Amino acid sequence: MKTLAKLILGILLFTLGACSNDFLQEEDLPVFSNEMPLFISDSLPSGTITLNIPEGANHTFFLRSQPKWMQLDPVEGKFTNGTTTLNYSVSYPDYFTATGIYEAELIVAIKEVGYYRIQVVYGNIETENPDTGGEDPDDGGETPVVDEGVTTYFQGTVVDAAYDKASDRMIIATKNPDQLLIYDMRTGAESVVAMDRVPNCLELTEDNKLLVGYTTAFLSAFQLDNMELLQTYALNCIPFDLAIGENNLCYISPGGENDRNMRILNLETEELISKGFKPFHSFYEKTIIKRVKGEPRLLATRTQVSPSGVLLFDISQGIPKDSMSYWHESVVGIWPTNDGKRFIDSRGNVFFIPAYDPEVNNSIDGFNQYGTIELGNSNVTHIDENDVSKSFFIATSDNWPNSTSYYSPSMIQEFSSDGLSLRRTLEPSKKLLDSQRIAQHFVRFIFSNQSGDKLFAIRCLTEEWNNTQWSFEEFDLSN
């Protein structure tokens, strides 16, 4: 049985809080949302939506983002006495989901007011109502049947995660409680390591160790096989991000305010070196650093300034050279590929990693481009590469990259790592909160297993539901 689309949706608003409003020049304006999703049945794929804003105001609007399978008219216009109406129609999506149900968000930007966010649910929505024997009640009180997927729930708020493909172990670091969760994806075994410090970042080494940086100036090394604590190192900075190099060297991006020196820790001798660079203004605290696989280089981008820039360090001698290469570009997120030749930015652009050149210190020339990945949403959240299936698995959302405000639901796509062609789209399962509310998930991390036939998505409910429950969902990729 199918639900009928609600042709006119009078939406009661409530303020959820401010988010990044780049279209409004960073003004601290609110986000509004309706309490119920807009359900659209594939048997009645067109209708109208009536939007209301407080105080009967007259403001201009435009569509900031919309489902690719949903057409709306007009795409821009004006509220009259606080009301406007949008006509919509839905065309069947060009990708498939296991349930036949599709979810996305419609976001309307209203000048001098904020954002208006509507959850849209479309498809062959089966419903049941125990009080009516399956009949469609006049009061619209149906309860949708929701497939919540193969899901594992756990306590805590996720701060970082890592996956060792050699052993198919997934490690999740959480706060509140402060712990490491270790899942053996081959045997199903689970273990928990309680921490006496708050974890902040993780890094795996090639010799089967797990490095854990904390929100205080310490770093610990664990043996991954049995999670035995090998050593805890005292630092002189808060570790924000870690990258492992040759000869037991760990490169540390600091998290403290106005700290522009990278740290290099020798895990064997405990020697800690503080290293500044030229040009001085280009390296900031809370810089994301990544080791270029098979190459003596670190690739980095900044989170505290705009543009985020691309930084390249030569670590062929262990300690980075004094001069870094710096490109004045905005990539926001950065993911080097396993071949050591390319990197992907937060918009799905794939560039060749340039050669290190100490004379390049403020370049605006850009990079040689390999190709572009057609993302399902605006921004990349996380990327996992699988060498067996020759795939990039990419989680995307309309969430601003590196933000800790998870307001936008996610989509997962698989692309060929060579030709960048789309292979499949995976929709994270929904969660039925009650008879009136279906919640969507924001995916923070994704990992494929060694053989490339399973995928694990670490996720939480989007912020509008005021629910802090974290979980991970397993997808079967064998078909």
Tab-separated table of C-alpha atoms in Angstrom, residues 64-469:
chain	number	residue	atom	x	y	z
A	64	ARG	CA	20.347	26.242	-2.644
A	65	SER	CA	20.202	22.488	-3.235
A	66	GLN	CA	17.614	19.945	-4.271
A	67	PRO	CA	17.393	16.227	-5.043
A	68	LYS	CA	18.681	15.481	-8.519
A	69	TRP	CA	15.483	13.591	-9.223
A	70	MET	CA	13.199	16.455	-8.172
A	71	GLN	CA	12.247	19.381	-10.419
A	72	LEU	CA	10.919	22.579	-8.822
A	73	ASP	CA	9.432	25.783	-10.131
A	74	PRO	CA	10.201	28.564	-9.524
A	75	VAL	CA	13.888	28.171	-8.613
A	76	GLU	CA	13.923	31.706	-7.226
A	77	GLY	CA	11.274	34.183	-6.218
A	78	LYS	CA	9.777	36.090	-3.318
A	79	PHE	CA	7.697	35.383	-0.236
A	80	THR	CA	4.477	37.397	-0.053
A	81	ASN	CA	3.247	38.013	3.484
A	82	GLY	CA	5.445	35.145	4.644
A	83	THR	CA	4.155	32.583	2.122
A	84	THR	CA	5.282	31.120	-1.184
A	85	THR	CA	4.366	28.028	-3.170
A	86	LEU	CA	6.665	25.718	-5.151
A	87	ASN	CA	5.486	23.315	-7.838
A	88	TYR	CA	7.353	20.011	-7.867
A	89	SER	CA	7.588	16.906	-10.013
A	90	VAL	CA	9.750	13.827	-9.555
A	91	SER	CA	11.419	11.727	-12.232
A	92	TYR	CA	12.596	8.241	-11.333
A	93	PRO	CA	16.227	8.385	-10.139
A	94	ASP	CA	18.967	6.924	-12.333
A	95	TYR	CA	20.343	4.830	-9.452
A	96	PHE	CA	18.821	2.107	-7.321
A	97	THR	CA	18.392	1.523	-3.610
A	98	ALA	CA	17.700	-1.756	-1.871
A	99	THR	CA	14.367	-0.502	-0.521
A	100	GLY	CA	13.163	1.407	-3.577
A	101	ILE	CA	12.891	4.509	-1.390
A	102	TYR	CA	14.954	7.639	-2.028
A	103	GLU	CA	15.738	10.388	0.478
A	104	ALA	CA	17.365	13.750	0.040
A	105	GLU	CA	17.045	17.326	1.216
A	106	LEU	CA	15.553	20.392	-0.364
A	107	ILE	CA	17.257	23.540	0.944
A	108	VAL	CA	15.847	26.998	0.213
A	109	ALA	CA	18.021	30.035	0.918
A	110	ILE	CA	16.017	33.054	2.127
A	111	LYS	CA	17.772	36.406	2.048
A	112	GLU	CA	18.210	38.007	5.491
A	113	VAL	CA	16.352	35.095	7.107
A	114	GLY	CA	18.404	31.882	6.776
A	115	TYR	CA	17.903	28.410	5.372
A	116	TYR	CA	14.705	26.432	4.993
A	117	ARG	CA	15.330	22.677	4.982
A	118	ILE	CA	12.843	19.979	3.971
A	119	GLN	CA	13.431	16.231	4.056
A	120	VAL	CA	11.998	14.605	0.918
A	121	VAL	CA	11.101	10.887	0.843
A	122	TYR	CA	10.123	9.399	-2.533
A	123	GLY	CA	9.329	5.930	-3.829
A	124	ASN	CA	7.084	2.925	-3.398
A	125	ILE	CA	6.465	3.606	0.276
A	126	GLU	CA	4.747	0.676	1.961
A	127	THR	CA	2.587	1.619	4.933
A	128	GLU	CA	0.672	-0.195	7.583
A	129	ASN	CA	-1.763	0.905	10.269
A	130	PRO	CA	-2.835	-1.644	12.917
A	131	ASP	CA	-5.953	0.346	13.832
A	132	THR	CA	-7.448	0.315	10.331
A	133	GLY	CA	-6.544	-3.144	9.108
A	134	GLY	CA	-4.257	-1.686	6.493
A	135	GLU	CA	-6.696	0.911	5.170
A	136	ASP	CA	-5.509	4.441	4.466
A	137	PRO	CA	-6.959	6.461	7.365
A	138	ASP	CA	-8.442	9.888	6.768
A	139	ASP	CA	-6.213	11.430	9.407
A	140	GLY	CA	-2.995	10.497	7.596
A	141	GLY	CA	-1.650	8.497	10.556
A	142	GLU	CA	0.196	5.819	8.561
A	143	THR	CA	3.432	4.342	9.855
A	144	PRO	CA	6.032	3.801	7.103
A	145	VAL	CA	7.938	0.518	7.080
A	146	VAL	CA	11.646	1.386	7.176
A	147	ASP	CA	14.539	-0.978	6.481
A	148	GLU	CA	17.235	0.095	8.961
A	149	GLY	CA	19.954	-2.011	7.309
A	150	VAL	CA	22.630	-4.214	8.877
A	151	THR	CA	23.529	-1.821	11.658
A	152	THR	CA	25.751	-1.967	14.758
A	153	TYR	CA	25.164	0.663	17.441
A	154	PHE	CA	27.766	1.788	19.961
A	155	GLN	CA	28.241	4.347	22.708
A	156	GLY	CA	30.164	7.577	22.400
A	157	THR	CA	30.747	10.386	19.915
A	158	VAL	CA	33.125	9.477	17.091
A	159	VAL	CA	36.259	11.610	16.828
A	160	ASP	CA	38.293	9.520	14.377
A	161	ALA	CA	38.429	6.089	12.770
A	162	ALA	CA	40.914	3.898	10.901
A	163	TYR	CA	40.832	0.621	9.003
A	164	ASP	CA	43.634	-1.920	8.577
A	165	LYS	CA	42.932	-3.788	5.346
A	166	ALA	CA	45.661	-6.358	5.981
A	167	SER	CA	43.743	-7.728	8.988
A	168	ASP	CA	40.286	-6.263	8.239
A	169	ARG	CA	40.148	-4.522	11.613
A	170	MET	CA	38.183	-1.309	12.040
A	171	ILE	CA	39.139	1.010	14.901
A	172	ILE	CA	36.791	3.742	16.119
A	173	ALA	CA	37.879	6.378	18.653
A	174	THR	CA	35.116	8.019	20.699
A	175	LYS	CA	34.727	10.513	23.492
A	176	ASN	CA	32.053	10.319	26.211
A	177	PRO	CA	33.053	7.573	26.893
A	178	ASP	CA	36.743	7.874	25.994
A	179	GLN	CA	37.541	4.583	24.288
A	180	LEU	CA	38.814	2.657	21.315
A	181	LEU	CA	36.401	0.206	19.695
A	182	ILE	CA	38.049	-2.573	17.688
A	183	TYR	CA	35.979	-4.673	15.280
A	184	ASP	CA	37.407	-7.723	13.524
A	185	MET	CA	35.337	-7.764	10.342
A	186	ARG	CA	36.390	-11.310	9.433
A	187	THR	CA	35.460	-13.044	12.694
A	188	GLY	CA	32.903	-10.592	14.100
A	189	ALA	CA	34.918	-10.235	17.325
A	190	GLU	CA	34.640	-6.936	19.193
A	191	SER	CA	36.822	-5.410	21.907
A	192	VAL	CA	36.935	-2.157	23.833
A	193	VAL	CA	39.954	-0.296	25.208
A	194	ALA	CA	38.976	2.253	27.853
A	195	MET	CA	41.136	5.390	27.768
A	196	ASP	CA	42.217	7.682	30.576
A	197	ARG	CA	42.594	10.546	28.089
A	198	VAL	CA	40.305	11.883	25.377
A	199	PRO	CA	41.364	10.551	21.957
A	200	ASN	CA	41.691	13.031	19.118
A	201	CYS	CA	43.316	11.352	16.088
A	202	LEU	CA	44.452	7.936	14.842
A	203	GLU	CA	47.160	6.673	12.505
A	204	LEU	CA	48.181	3.156	11.468
A	205	THR	CA	51.814	2.211	10.844
A	206	GLU	CA	53.175	-0.315	8.371
A	207	ASP	CA	54.594	-2.432	11.217
A	208	ASN	CA	51.144	-3.135	12.672
A	209	LYS	CA	50.895	-0.414	15.292
A	210	LEU	CA	48.133	2.039	16.093
A	211	LEU	CA	49.044	5.587	17.092
A	212	VAL	CA	46.552	7.575	19.166
A	213	GLY	CA	46.858	11.323	19.652
A	214	TYR	CA	44.895	12.924	22.499
A	215	THR	CA	43.304	16.284	23.242
A	216	THR	CA	46.214	16.845	25.614
A	217	ALA	CA	49.906	16.808	24.714
A	218	PHE	CA	50.373	13.033	24.585
A	219	LEU	CA	50.540	10.288	21.991
A	220	SER	CA	50.318	6.516	22.575
A	221	ALA	CA	51.385	3.521	20.498
A	222	PHE	CA	49.442	0.235	20.648
A	223	GLN	CA	50.166	-3.158	19.142
A	224	LEU	CA	47.264	-3.631	16.772
A	225	ASP	CA	47.061	-7.431	17.078
A	226	ASN	CA	46.217	-7.423	20.787
A	227	MET	CA	45.868	-3.689	21.582
A	228	GLU	CA	48.721	-3.861	24.087
A	229	LEU	CA	49.869	-0.388	25.096
A	230	LEU	CA	53.501	-0.160	23.995
A	231	GLN	CA	54.394	3.378	25.014
A	232	THR	CA	52.989	6.824	25.742
A	233	TYR	CA	54.985	9.839	24.580
A	234	ALA	CA	54.916	13.288	26.169
A	235	LEU	CA	54.662	16.009	23.525
A	236	ASN	CA	54.848	19.800	23.588
A	237	CYS	CA	51.676	20.305	21.537
A	238	ILE	CA	48.160	18.932	21.140
A	239	PRO	CA	48.243	16.455	18.241
A	240	PHE	CA	45.612	17.351	15.646
A	241	ASP	CA	46.662	15.039	12.800
A	242	LEU	CA	49.303	12.372	12.314
A	243	ALA	CA	51.262	10.946	9.384
A	244	ILE	CA	53.771	8.115	9.613
A	245	GLY	CA	57.072	8.202	7.739
A	246	GLU	CA	60.153	6.046	7.376
A	247	ASN	CA	62.548	5.057	10.180
A	248	ASN	CA	59.939	5.283	12.975
A	249	LEU	CA	59.226	8.973	12.382
A	250	CYS	CA	55.779	10.362	13.117
A	251	TYR	CA	54.821	13.779	11.736
A	252	ILE	CA	52.412	15.732	13.928
A	253	SER	CA	50.197	18.660	12.981
A	254	PRO	CA	49.602	20.748	16.135
A	255	GLY	CA	46.138	21.651	17.358
A	256	GLY	CA	46.951	24.581	19.645
A	257	GLU	CA	46.252	28.209	18.863
A	258	ASN	CA	48.834	30.089	16.751
A	259	ASP	CA	51.151	27.069	16.591
A	260	ARG	CA	52.912	27.092	13.227
A	261	ASN	CA	55.539	24.421	13.824
A	262	MET	CA	55.193	20.814	12.740
A	263	ARG	CA	56.479	18.234	15.229
A	264	ILE	CA	58.519	15.190	14.276
A	265	LEU	CA	58.577	12.401	16.854
A	266	ASN	CA	61.039	9.512	16.679
A	267	LEU	CA	59.001	6.623	18.052
A	268	GLU	CA	62.149	4.650	18.872
A	269	THR	CA	64.362	7.259	20.536
A	270	GLU	CA	61.502	9.560	21.768
A	271	GLU	CA	63.310	12.575	20.264
A	272	LEU	CA	60.829	15.360	19.482
A	273	ILE	CA	61.737	18.093	17.001
A	274	SER	CA	59.791	21.292	16.377
A	275	LYS	CA	60.080	22.430	12.765
A	276	GLY	CA	59.120	25.740	11.167
A	277	PHE	CA	58.943	26.380	7.428
A	278	LYS	CA	59.375	28.944	4.713
A	279	PRO	CA	57.192	30.760	3.857
A	280	PHE	CA	56.297	31.209	7.516
A	281	HIS	CA	52.737	32.381	6.855
A	282	SER	CA	51.702	29.230	4.987
A	283	PHE	CA	51.671	26.554	7.735
A	284	TYR	CA	48.997	26.903	10.415
A	285	GLU	CA	47.732	24.922	13.349
A	286	LYS	CA	45.119	22.222	12.603
A	287	THR	CA	46.536	21.480	9.187
A	288	ILE	CA	45.514	18.133	7.661
A	289	ILE	CA	48.626	16.129	6.701
A	290	LYS	CA	48.742	12.997	4.524
A	291	ARG	CA	51.666	10.774	3.533
A	292	VAL	CA	52.011	10.318	-0.218
A	293	LYS	CA	52.158	6.548	-0.610
A	294	GLY	CA	55.521	5.269	-1.804
A	295	GLU	CA	56.992	8.761	-1.959
A	296	PRO	CA	59.072	10.807	0.519
A	297	ARG	CA	56.507	13.583	0.603
A	298	LEU	CA	53.713	14.915	2.797
A	299	LEU	CA	50.642	16.518	1.244
A	300	ALA	CA	48.649	18.938	3.379
A	301	THR	CA	45.843	21.467	3.455
A	302	ARG	CA	44.743	23.939	6.128
A	303	THR	CA	41.461	24.108	8.027
A	304	GLN	CA	41.794	27.509	9.712
A	305	VAL	CA	42.290	29.918	6.802
A	306	SER	CA	40.927	30.530	3.311
A	307	PRO	CA	41.978	29.486	0.809
A	308	SER	CA	42.898	26.199	2.422
A	309	GLY	CA	45.931	25.912	0.154
A	310	VAL	CA	47.929	22.871	-0.909
A	311	LEU	CA	51.227	22.285	0.890
A	312	LEU	CA	53.906	19.797	-0.138
A	313	PHE	CA	56.827	18.782	2.089
A	314	ASP	CA	59.993	16.913	1.160
A	315	ILE	CA	60.766	14.305	3.868
A	316	SER	CA	63.434	12.379	1.938
A	317	GLN	CA	65.913	13.104	4.758
A	318	GLY	CA	63.426	12.347	7.532
A	319	ILE	CA	63.202	15.881	8.867
A	320	PRO	CA	61.265	18.016	6.346
A	321	LYS	CA	63.254	20.512	4.325
A	322	ASP	CA	63.051	24.147	5.391
A	323	SER	CA	61.033	25.262	2.383
A	324	MET	CA	57.631	23.872	1.498
A	325	SER	CA	55.898	24.083	-1.835
A	326	TYR	CA	52.689	26.082	-1.510
A	327	TRP	CA	49.802	26.585	-3.943
A	328	HIS	CA	47.244	29.294	-3.215
A	329	GLU	CA	44.225	27.108	-4.033
A	330	SER	CA	41.122	26.108	-2.095
A	331	VAL	CA	40.719	22.324	-1.919
A	332	VAL	CA	39.366	22.145	1.685
A	333	GLY	CA	39.794	18.357	1.898
A	334	ILE	CA	42.614	16.305	0.415
A	335	TRP	CA	42.937	12.555	-0.221
A	336	PRO	CA	46.093	11.163	-1.911
A	337	THR	CA	45.463	8.042	-3.992
A	338	ASN	CA	47.208	4.719	-3.445
A	339	ASP	CA	49.317	5.048	-6.605
A	340	GLY	CA	51.069	8.069	-5.065
A	341	LYS	CA	50.413	10.103	-8.206
A	342	ARG	CA	47.043	11.825	-7.701
A	343	PHE	CA	44.899	13.473	-5.063
A	344	ILE	CA	41.164	14.152	-4.772
A	345	ASP	CA	39.772	17.367	-3.315
A	346	SER	CA	36.477	17.994	-1.526
A	347	ARG	CA	34.661	18.839	-4.781
A	348	GLY	CA	35.616	15.626	-6.552
A	349	ASN	CA	38.395	17.112	-8.659
A	350	VAL	CA	41.261	14.677	-9.287
A	351	PHE	CA	44.671	16.295	-9.749
A	352	PHE	CA	48.165	15.006	-10.361
A	353	ILE	CA	50.387	15.504	-7.314
A	354	PRO	CA	52.983	18.047	-8.439
A	355	ALA	CA	56.707	17.677	-7.928
A	356	TYR	CA	58.258	19.256	-4.853
A	357	ASP	CA	59.815	22.586	-5.764
A	358	PRO	CA	61.168	24.865	-3.002
A	359	GLU	CA	60.731	27.859	-5.316
A	360	VAL	CA	56.957	27.376	-5.509
A	361	ASN	CA	55.739	29.325	-2.506
A	362	ASN	CA	52.597	31.186	-3.529
A	363	SER	CA	51.539	29.703	-6.832
A	364	ILE	CA	48.159	30.403	-8.387
A	365	ASP	CA	48.916	28.321	-11.474
A	366	GLY	CA	46.802	25.389	-10.296
A	367	PHE	CA	47.500	21.731	-10.999
A	368	ASN	CA	47.424	19.354	-13.915
A	369	GLN	CA	44.014	17.712	-13.739
A	370	TYR	CA	43.404	13.984	-14.142
A	371	GLY	CA	39.603	14.199	-14.192
A	372	THR	CA	36.474	15.042	-12.238
A	373	ILE	CA	34.248	12.740	-10.215
A	374	GLU	CA	30.535	13.470	-10.539
A	375	LEU	CA	29.444	13.640	-6.915
A	376	GLY	CA	25.894	13.012	-5.743
A	377	ASN	CA	26.162	15.892	-3.243
A	378	SER	CA	28.209	19.060	-2.966
A	379	ASN	CA	31.151	17.939	-0.844
A	380	VAL	CA	33.269	14.887	-0.099
A	381	THR	CA	33.137	13.712	3.502
A	382	HIS	CA	35.454	10.705	3.278
A	383	ILE	CA	37.137	8.508	0.666
A	384	ASP	CA	38.223	4.878	0.795
A	385	GLU	CA	40.241	3.293	-2.010
A	386	ASN	CA	40.237	-0.441	-2.697
A	387	ASP	CA	43.058	-1.909	-4.789
A	388	VAL	CA	41.300	-5.258	-5.377
A	389	SER	CA	38.110	-3.803	-6.855
A	390	LYS	CA	40.014	-0.798	-8.253
A	391	SER	CA	37.455	1.515	-6.712
A	392	PHE	CA	37.055	4.816	-4.959
A	393	PHE	CA	34.235	4.695	-2.409
A	394	ILE	CA	33.161	8.270	-1.681
A	395	ALA	CA	30.776	9.561	0.985
A	396	THR	CA	29.276	12.944	0.135
A	397	SER	CA	26.847	15.409	1.673
A	398	ASP	CA	25.971	19.093	1.500
A	399	ASN	CA	27.698	19.523	4.855
A	400	TRP	CA	30.598	21.972	4.797
A	401	PRO	CA	33.866	19.956	4.735
A	402	ASN	CA	35.662	19.616	8.089
A	403	SER	CA	32.601	20.939	9.918
A	404	THR	CA	31.454	19.211	13.095
A	405	SER	CA	27.846	20.268	12.462
A	406	TYR	CA	26.276	17.290	10.708
A	407	TYR	CA	23.140	18.846	9.257
A	408	SER	CA	23.040	17.237	5.803
A	409	PRO	CA	22.334	13.561	4.975
A	410	SER	CA	24.872	11.522	3.019
A	411	MET	CA	25.155	9.419	-0.101
A	412	ILE	CA	27.828	6.816	-0.892
A	413	GLN	CA	29.069	6.208	-4.433
A	414	GLU	CA	31.536	3.776	-5.946
A	415	PHE	CA	33.690	4.923	-8.876
A	416	SER	CA	36.367	3.144	-10.870
A	417	SER	CA	39.732	4.402	-9.660
A	418	ASP	CA	41.091	4.500	-13.202
A	419	GLY	CA	38.279	5.801	-15.415
A	420	LEU	CA	36.316	7.550	-12.618
A	421	SER	CA	33.057	6.064	-13.951
A	422	LEU	CA	30.155	5.552	-11.546
A	423	ARG	CA	29.616	1.898	-10.626
A	424	ARG	CA	26.919	2.088	-7.981
A	425	THR	CA	25.200	4.329	-5.471
A	426	LEU	CA	24.491	3.255	-1.904
A	427	GLU	CA	21.928	5.035	0.219
A	428	PRO	CA	22.485	4.844	3.990
A	429	SER	CA	19.489	3.278	5.663
A	430	LYS	CA	17.004	5.419	7.544
A	431	LYS	CA	15.865	5.180	11.131
A	432	LEU	CA	12.205	5.240	12.118
A	433	LEU	CA	11.982	7.415	15.240
A	434	ASP	CA	8.202	7.201	15.582
A	435	SER	CA	5.114	6.934	13.395
A	436	GLN	CA	5.643	10.434	12.028
A	437	ARG	CA	9.413	10.811	11.691
A	438	ILE	CA	11.984	9.073	9.521
A	439	ALA	CA	15.543	10.170	10.299
A	440	GLN	CA	18.431	10.310	7.844
A	441	HIS	CA	22.114	9.704	8.514
A	442	PHE	CA	25.290	11.699	8.011
A	443	VAL	CA	28.201	9.402	7.108
A	444	ARG	CA	31.520	10.455	8.641
A	445	PHE	CA	33.798	7.571	7.576
A	446	ILE	CA	33.613	4.730	5.059
A	447	PHE	CA	35.891	1.695	4.740
A	448	SER	CA	35.895	-1.283	2.386
A	449	ASN	CA	37.325	-4.625	3.428
A	450	GLN	CA	40.440	-6.088	1.825
A	451	SER	CA	38.587	-8.145	-0.789
A	452	GLY	CA	36.303	-5.255	-1.726
A	453	ASP	CA	33.026	-7.128	-1.206
A	454	LYS	CA	31.894	-5.287	1.947
A	455	LEU	CA	31.662	-1.633	2.917
A	456	PHE	CA	31.227	-0.135	6.378
A	457	ALA	CA	29.792	3.346	6.930
A	458	ILE	CA	30.258	5.045	10.304
A	459	ARG	CA	27.410	7.481	10.742
A	460	CYS	CA	25.114	9.469	13.030
A	461	LEU	CA	21.659	10.971	12.626
A	462	THR	CA	21.594	14.439	11.128
A	463	GLU	CA	21.437	17.198	13.726
A	464	GLU	CA	17.791	18.127	13.302
A	465	TRP	CA	16.712	14.981	15.172
A	466	ASN	CA	18.593	15.919	18.354
A	467	ASN	CA	19.801	12.335	18.665
A	468	THR	CA	23.482	11.613	19.311
A	469	GLN	CA	23.393	7.872	18.613
